[in-house]
mmCIF file of C-alpha atoms in Angstrom:
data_model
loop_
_atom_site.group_PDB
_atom_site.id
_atom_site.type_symbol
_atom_site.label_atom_id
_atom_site.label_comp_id
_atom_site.label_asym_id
_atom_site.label_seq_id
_atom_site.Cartn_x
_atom_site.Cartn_y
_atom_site.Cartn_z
ATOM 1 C CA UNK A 1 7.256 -10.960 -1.855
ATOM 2 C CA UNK A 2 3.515 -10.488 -1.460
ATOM 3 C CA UNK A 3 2.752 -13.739 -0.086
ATOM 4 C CA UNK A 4 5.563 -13.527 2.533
ATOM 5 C CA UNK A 5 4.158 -9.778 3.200
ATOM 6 C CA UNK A 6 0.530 -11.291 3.825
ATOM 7 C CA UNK A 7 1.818 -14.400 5.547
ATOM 8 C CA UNK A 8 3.346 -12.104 8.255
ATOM 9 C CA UNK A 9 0.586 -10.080 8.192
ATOM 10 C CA UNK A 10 -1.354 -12.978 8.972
ATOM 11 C CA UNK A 11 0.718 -14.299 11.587
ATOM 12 C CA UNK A 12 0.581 -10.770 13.792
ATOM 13 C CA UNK A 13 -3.167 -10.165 13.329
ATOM 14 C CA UNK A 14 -4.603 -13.313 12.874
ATOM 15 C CA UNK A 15 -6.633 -12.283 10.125
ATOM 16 C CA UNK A 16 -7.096 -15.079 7.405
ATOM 17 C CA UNK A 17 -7.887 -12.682 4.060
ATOM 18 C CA UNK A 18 -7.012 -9.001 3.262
ATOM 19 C CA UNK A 19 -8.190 -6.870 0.942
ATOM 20 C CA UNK A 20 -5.883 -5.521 -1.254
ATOM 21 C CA UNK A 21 -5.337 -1.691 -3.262
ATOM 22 C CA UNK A 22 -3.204 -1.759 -5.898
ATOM 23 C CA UNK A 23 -2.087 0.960 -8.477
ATOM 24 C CA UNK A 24 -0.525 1.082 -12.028
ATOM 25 C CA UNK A 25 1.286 -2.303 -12.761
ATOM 26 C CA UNK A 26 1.199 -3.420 -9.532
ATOM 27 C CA UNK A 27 -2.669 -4.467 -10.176
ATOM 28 C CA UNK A 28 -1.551 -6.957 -12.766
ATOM 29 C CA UNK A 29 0.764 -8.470 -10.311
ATOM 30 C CA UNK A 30 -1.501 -8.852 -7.634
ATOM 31 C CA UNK A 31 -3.948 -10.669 -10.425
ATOM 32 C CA UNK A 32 -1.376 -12.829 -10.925
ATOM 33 C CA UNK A 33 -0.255 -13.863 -7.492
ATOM 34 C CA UNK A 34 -4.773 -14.208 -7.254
ATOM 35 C CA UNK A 35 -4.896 -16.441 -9.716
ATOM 36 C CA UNK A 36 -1.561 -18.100 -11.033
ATOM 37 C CA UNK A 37 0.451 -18.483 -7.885
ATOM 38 C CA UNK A 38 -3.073 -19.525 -5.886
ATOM 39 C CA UNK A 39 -2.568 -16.244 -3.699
ATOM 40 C CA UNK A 40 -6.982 -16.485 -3.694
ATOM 41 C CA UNK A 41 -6.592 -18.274 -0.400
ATOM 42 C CA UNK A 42 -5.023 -15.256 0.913
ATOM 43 C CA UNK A 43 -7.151 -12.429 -0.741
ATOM 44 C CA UNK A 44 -10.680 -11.451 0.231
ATOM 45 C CA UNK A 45 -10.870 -8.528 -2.718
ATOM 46 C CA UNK A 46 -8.872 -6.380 -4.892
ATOM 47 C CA UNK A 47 -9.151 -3.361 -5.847
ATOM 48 C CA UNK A 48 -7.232 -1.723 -9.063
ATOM 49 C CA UNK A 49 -6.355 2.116 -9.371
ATOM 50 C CA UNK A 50 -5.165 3.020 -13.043
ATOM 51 C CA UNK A 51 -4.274 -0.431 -13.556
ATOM 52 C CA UNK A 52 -3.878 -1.158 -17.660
ATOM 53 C CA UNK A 53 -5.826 -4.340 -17.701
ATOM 54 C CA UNK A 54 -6.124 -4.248 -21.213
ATOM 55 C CA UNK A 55 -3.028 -2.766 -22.092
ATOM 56 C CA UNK A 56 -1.625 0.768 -23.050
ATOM 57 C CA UNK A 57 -0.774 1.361 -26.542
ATOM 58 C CA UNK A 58 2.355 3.365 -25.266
ATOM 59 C CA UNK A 59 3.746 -0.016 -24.520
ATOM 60 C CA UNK A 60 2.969 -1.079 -28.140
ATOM 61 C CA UNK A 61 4.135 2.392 -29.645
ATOM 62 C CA UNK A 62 7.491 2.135 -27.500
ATOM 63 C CA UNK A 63 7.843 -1.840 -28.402
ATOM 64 C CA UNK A 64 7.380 -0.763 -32.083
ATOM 65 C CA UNK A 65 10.256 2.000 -31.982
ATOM 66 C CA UNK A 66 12.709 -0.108 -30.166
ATOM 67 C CA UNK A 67 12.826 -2.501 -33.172
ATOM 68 C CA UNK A 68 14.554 0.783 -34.352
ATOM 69 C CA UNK A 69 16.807 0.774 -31.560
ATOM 70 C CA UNK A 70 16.252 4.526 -31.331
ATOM 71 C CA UNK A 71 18.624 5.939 -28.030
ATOM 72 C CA UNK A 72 15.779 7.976 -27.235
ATOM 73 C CA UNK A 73 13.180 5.433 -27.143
ATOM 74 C CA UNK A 74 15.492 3.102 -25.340
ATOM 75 C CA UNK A 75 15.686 5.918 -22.439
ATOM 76 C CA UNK A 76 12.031 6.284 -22.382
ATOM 77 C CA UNK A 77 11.398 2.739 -21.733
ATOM 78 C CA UNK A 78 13.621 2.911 -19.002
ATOM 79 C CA UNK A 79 12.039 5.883 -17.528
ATOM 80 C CA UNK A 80 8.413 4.469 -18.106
ATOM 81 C CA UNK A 81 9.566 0.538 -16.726
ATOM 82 C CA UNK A 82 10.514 3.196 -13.574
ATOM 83 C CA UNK A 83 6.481 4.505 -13.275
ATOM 84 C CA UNK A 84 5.196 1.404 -14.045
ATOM 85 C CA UNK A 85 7.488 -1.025 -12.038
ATOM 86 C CA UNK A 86 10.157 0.550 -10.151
ATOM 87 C CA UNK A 87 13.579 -0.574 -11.108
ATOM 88 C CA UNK A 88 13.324 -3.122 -13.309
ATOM 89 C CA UNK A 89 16.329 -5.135 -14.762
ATOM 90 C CA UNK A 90 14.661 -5.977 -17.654
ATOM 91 C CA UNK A 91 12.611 -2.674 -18.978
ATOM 92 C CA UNK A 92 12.028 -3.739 -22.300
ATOM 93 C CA UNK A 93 10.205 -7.197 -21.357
ATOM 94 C CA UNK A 94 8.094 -4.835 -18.586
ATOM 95 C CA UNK A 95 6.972 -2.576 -21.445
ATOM 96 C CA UNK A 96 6.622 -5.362 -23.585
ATOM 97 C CA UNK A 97 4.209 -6.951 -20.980
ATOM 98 C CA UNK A 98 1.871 -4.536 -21.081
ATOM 99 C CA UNK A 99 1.063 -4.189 -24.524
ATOM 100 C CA UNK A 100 -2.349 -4.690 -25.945
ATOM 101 C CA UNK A 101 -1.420 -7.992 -27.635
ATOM 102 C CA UNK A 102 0.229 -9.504 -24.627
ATOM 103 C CA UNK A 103 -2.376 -8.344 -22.173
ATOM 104 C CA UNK A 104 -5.186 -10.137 -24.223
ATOM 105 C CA UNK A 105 -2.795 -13.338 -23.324
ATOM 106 C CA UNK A 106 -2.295 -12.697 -19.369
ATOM 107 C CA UNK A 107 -6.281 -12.097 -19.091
ATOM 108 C CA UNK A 108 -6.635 -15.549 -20.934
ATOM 109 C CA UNK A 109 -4.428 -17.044 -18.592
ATOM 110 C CA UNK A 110 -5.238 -15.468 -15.285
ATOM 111 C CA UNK A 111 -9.026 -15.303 -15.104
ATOM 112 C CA UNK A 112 -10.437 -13.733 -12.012
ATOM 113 C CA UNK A 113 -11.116 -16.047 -9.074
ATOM 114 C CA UNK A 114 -14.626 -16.810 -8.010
ATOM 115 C CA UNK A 115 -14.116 -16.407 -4.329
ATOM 116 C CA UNK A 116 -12.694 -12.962 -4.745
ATOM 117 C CA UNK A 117 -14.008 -9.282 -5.515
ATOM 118 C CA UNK A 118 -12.838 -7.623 -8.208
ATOM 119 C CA UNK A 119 -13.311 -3.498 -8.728
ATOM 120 C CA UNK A 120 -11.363 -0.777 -10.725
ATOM 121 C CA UNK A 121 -11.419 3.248 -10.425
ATOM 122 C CA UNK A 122 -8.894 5.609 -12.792
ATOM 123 C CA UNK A 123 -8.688 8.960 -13.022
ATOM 124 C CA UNK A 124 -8.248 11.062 -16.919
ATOM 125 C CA UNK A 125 -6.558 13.811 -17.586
ATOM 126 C CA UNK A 126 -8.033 17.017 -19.322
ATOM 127 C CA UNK A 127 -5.765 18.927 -20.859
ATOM 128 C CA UNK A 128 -1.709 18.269 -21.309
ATOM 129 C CA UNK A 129 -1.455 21.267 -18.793
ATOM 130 C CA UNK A 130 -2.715 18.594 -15.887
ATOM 131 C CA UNK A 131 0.400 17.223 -15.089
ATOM 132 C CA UNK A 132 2.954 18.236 -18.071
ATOM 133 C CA UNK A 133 5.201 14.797 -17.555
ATOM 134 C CA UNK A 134 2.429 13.141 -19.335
ATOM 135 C CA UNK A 135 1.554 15.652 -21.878
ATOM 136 C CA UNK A 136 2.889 14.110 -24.643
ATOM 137 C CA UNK A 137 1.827 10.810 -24.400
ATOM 138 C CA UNK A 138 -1.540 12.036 -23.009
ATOM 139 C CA UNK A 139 -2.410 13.808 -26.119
ATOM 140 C CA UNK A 140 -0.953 10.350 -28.171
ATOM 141 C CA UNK A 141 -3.422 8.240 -26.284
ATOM 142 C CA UNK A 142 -6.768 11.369 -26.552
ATOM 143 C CA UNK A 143 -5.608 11.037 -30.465
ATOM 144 C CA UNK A 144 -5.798 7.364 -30.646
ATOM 145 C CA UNK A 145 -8.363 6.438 -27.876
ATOM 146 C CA UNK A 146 -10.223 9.291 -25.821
ATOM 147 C CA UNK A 147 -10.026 9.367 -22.427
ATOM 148 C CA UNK A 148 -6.759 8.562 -20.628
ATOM 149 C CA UNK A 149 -4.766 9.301 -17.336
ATOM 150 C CA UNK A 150 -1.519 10.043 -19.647
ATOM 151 C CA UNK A 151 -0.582 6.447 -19.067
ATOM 152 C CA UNK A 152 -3.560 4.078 -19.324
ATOM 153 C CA UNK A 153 -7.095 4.525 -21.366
ATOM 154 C CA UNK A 154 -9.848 4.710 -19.512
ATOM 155 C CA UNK A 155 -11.837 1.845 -21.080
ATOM 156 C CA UNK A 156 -8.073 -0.586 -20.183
ATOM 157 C CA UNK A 157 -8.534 0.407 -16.657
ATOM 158 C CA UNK A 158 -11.848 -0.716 -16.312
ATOM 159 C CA UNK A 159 -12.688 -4.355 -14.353
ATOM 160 C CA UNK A 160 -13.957 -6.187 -11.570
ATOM 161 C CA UNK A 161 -17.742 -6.066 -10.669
ATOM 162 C CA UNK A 162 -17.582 -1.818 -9.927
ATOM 163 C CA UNK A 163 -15.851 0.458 -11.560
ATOM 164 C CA UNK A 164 -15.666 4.136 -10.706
ATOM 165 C CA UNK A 165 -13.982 6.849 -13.114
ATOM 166 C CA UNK A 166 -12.813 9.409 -10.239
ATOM 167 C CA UNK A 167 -13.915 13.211 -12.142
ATOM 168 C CA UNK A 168 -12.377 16.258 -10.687
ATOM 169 C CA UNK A 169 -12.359 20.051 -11.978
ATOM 170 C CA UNK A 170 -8.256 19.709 -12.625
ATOM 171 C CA UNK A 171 -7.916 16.380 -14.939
ATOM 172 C CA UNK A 172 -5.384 13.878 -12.787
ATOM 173 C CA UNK A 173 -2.683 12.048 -14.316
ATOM 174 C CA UNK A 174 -1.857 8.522 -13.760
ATOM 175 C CA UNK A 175 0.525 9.238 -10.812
ATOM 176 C CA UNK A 176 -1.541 12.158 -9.418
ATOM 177 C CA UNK A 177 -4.223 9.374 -8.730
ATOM 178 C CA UNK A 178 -1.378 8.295 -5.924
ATOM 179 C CA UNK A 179 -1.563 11.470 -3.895
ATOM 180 C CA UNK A 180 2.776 12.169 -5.133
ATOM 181 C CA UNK A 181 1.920 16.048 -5.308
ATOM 182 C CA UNK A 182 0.433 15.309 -1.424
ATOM 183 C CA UNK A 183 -1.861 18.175 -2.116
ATOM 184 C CA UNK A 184 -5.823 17.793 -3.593
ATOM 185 C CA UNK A 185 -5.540 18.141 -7.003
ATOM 186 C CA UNK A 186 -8.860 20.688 -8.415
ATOM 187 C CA UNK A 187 -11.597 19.917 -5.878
ATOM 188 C CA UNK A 188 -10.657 16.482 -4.737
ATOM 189 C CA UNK A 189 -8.706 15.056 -2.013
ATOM 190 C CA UNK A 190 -7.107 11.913 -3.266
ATOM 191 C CA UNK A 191 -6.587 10.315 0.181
ATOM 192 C CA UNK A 192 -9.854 10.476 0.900
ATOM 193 C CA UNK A 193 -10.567 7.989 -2.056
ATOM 194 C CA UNK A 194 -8.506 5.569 -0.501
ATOM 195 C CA UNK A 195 -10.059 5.772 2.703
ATOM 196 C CA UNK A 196 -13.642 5.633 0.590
ATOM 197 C CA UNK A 197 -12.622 2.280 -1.183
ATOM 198 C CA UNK A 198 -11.686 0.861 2.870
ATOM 199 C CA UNK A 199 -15.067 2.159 3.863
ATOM 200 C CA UNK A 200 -17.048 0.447 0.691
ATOM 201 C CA UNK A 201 -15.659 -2.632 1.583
ATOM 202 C CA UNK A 202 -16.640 -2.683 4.886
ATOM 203 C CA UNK A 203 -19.920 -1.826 3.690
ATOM 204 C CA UNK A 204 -19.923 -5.308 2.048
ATOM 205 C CA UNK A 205 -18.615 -7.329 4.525
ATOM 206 C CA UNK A 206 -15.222 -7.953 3.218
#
């Protein structure tokens, strides 16, 4: 699907590489069009936003209860395969994916490609009030590893030569970071970041 995207893209404005945004989940799939499926040729940079490069231990917590086959837990992976992938007809394998353990795999596998630039940026919540969605699993992930969007740790999001944790004076959650509320969230205007990442690249060339 990318690749035909970009190849089209390609073919209407002649240009040869793009550089590429990508949020949540979807920055692990762009890495691995980059570097598995040779989708480097295509790509001049890419940029991650919230992306769980290291894993979330949600996914390993979840993975963990469904041994249990708990109803509950099996409708919560559904619902967080939806935030994390759309819909999914496998849930469980999504989830499973981006686990800790299997994450440490898919970064063995899919190092990053010399002729492209990497960067990250992730928001954190502050307080379960933030966005209450993610207020359980926020204060799961504060418990077991500080700083976290509700979804992904800070220190997971994290890669690439830059990295840029965005601060604001309302904590934003790991969809907030996508502008769904379409309003500024405490003093910042989350389009504008977008628009900020654009105007840094052109700043180096890309």
């Amino acid at each position: 699907m990318l690749k035909r995207n970009l190849s089209d893209l390609a073919e209407k404005t002649g240009a040869t590489k793009f550089n590429l945004i990508a949020h949540s989940k979807g920055g692990i799939d762009t890495r691995y069009f980059i570097s598995t499926l040779k989708g480097h040729q295509m790509v001049a940079s890419l940029s991650t936003i919230s992306t769980p490069h290291l894993g979330t231990p949600i996914a390993d917590y979840l993975m963990e209860k469904h041994l249990s086959r708990d109803c509950v837990t099996k409708k919560l992976i559904q619902r967080l395969s939806f935030l994390f992938g759309g819909q999914s007809p496998a849930p469980i394998e999504l989830i499973r994916d981006l686990s800790v353990k299997e994450m440490r795999v898919f970064n063995q596998l899919n190092p990053n490609m010399d002729n492209v630039f990497y960067q990250s940026f992730a928001s954190t919540m502050t307080k379960p009030q933030d966005d209450l969605f993610y207020a359980l699993s926020f204060k799961y992930l504060r418990r077991l590893v500080g700083e976290n969007d509700g979804m992904v740790p800070l220190e997971s999001a994290v890669w690439g030569a830059n990295f840029k944790h965005i601060h604001a004076s309302q904590g934003i959650s790991h969809a907030g970071i996508t502008d769904v509320i379409r309003k500024n969230i405490g003093d910042v205007d989350i389009p504008q970041i977008y628009l900020d990442i654009i105007r840094g690249l052109g700043a180096l060339g890309l």
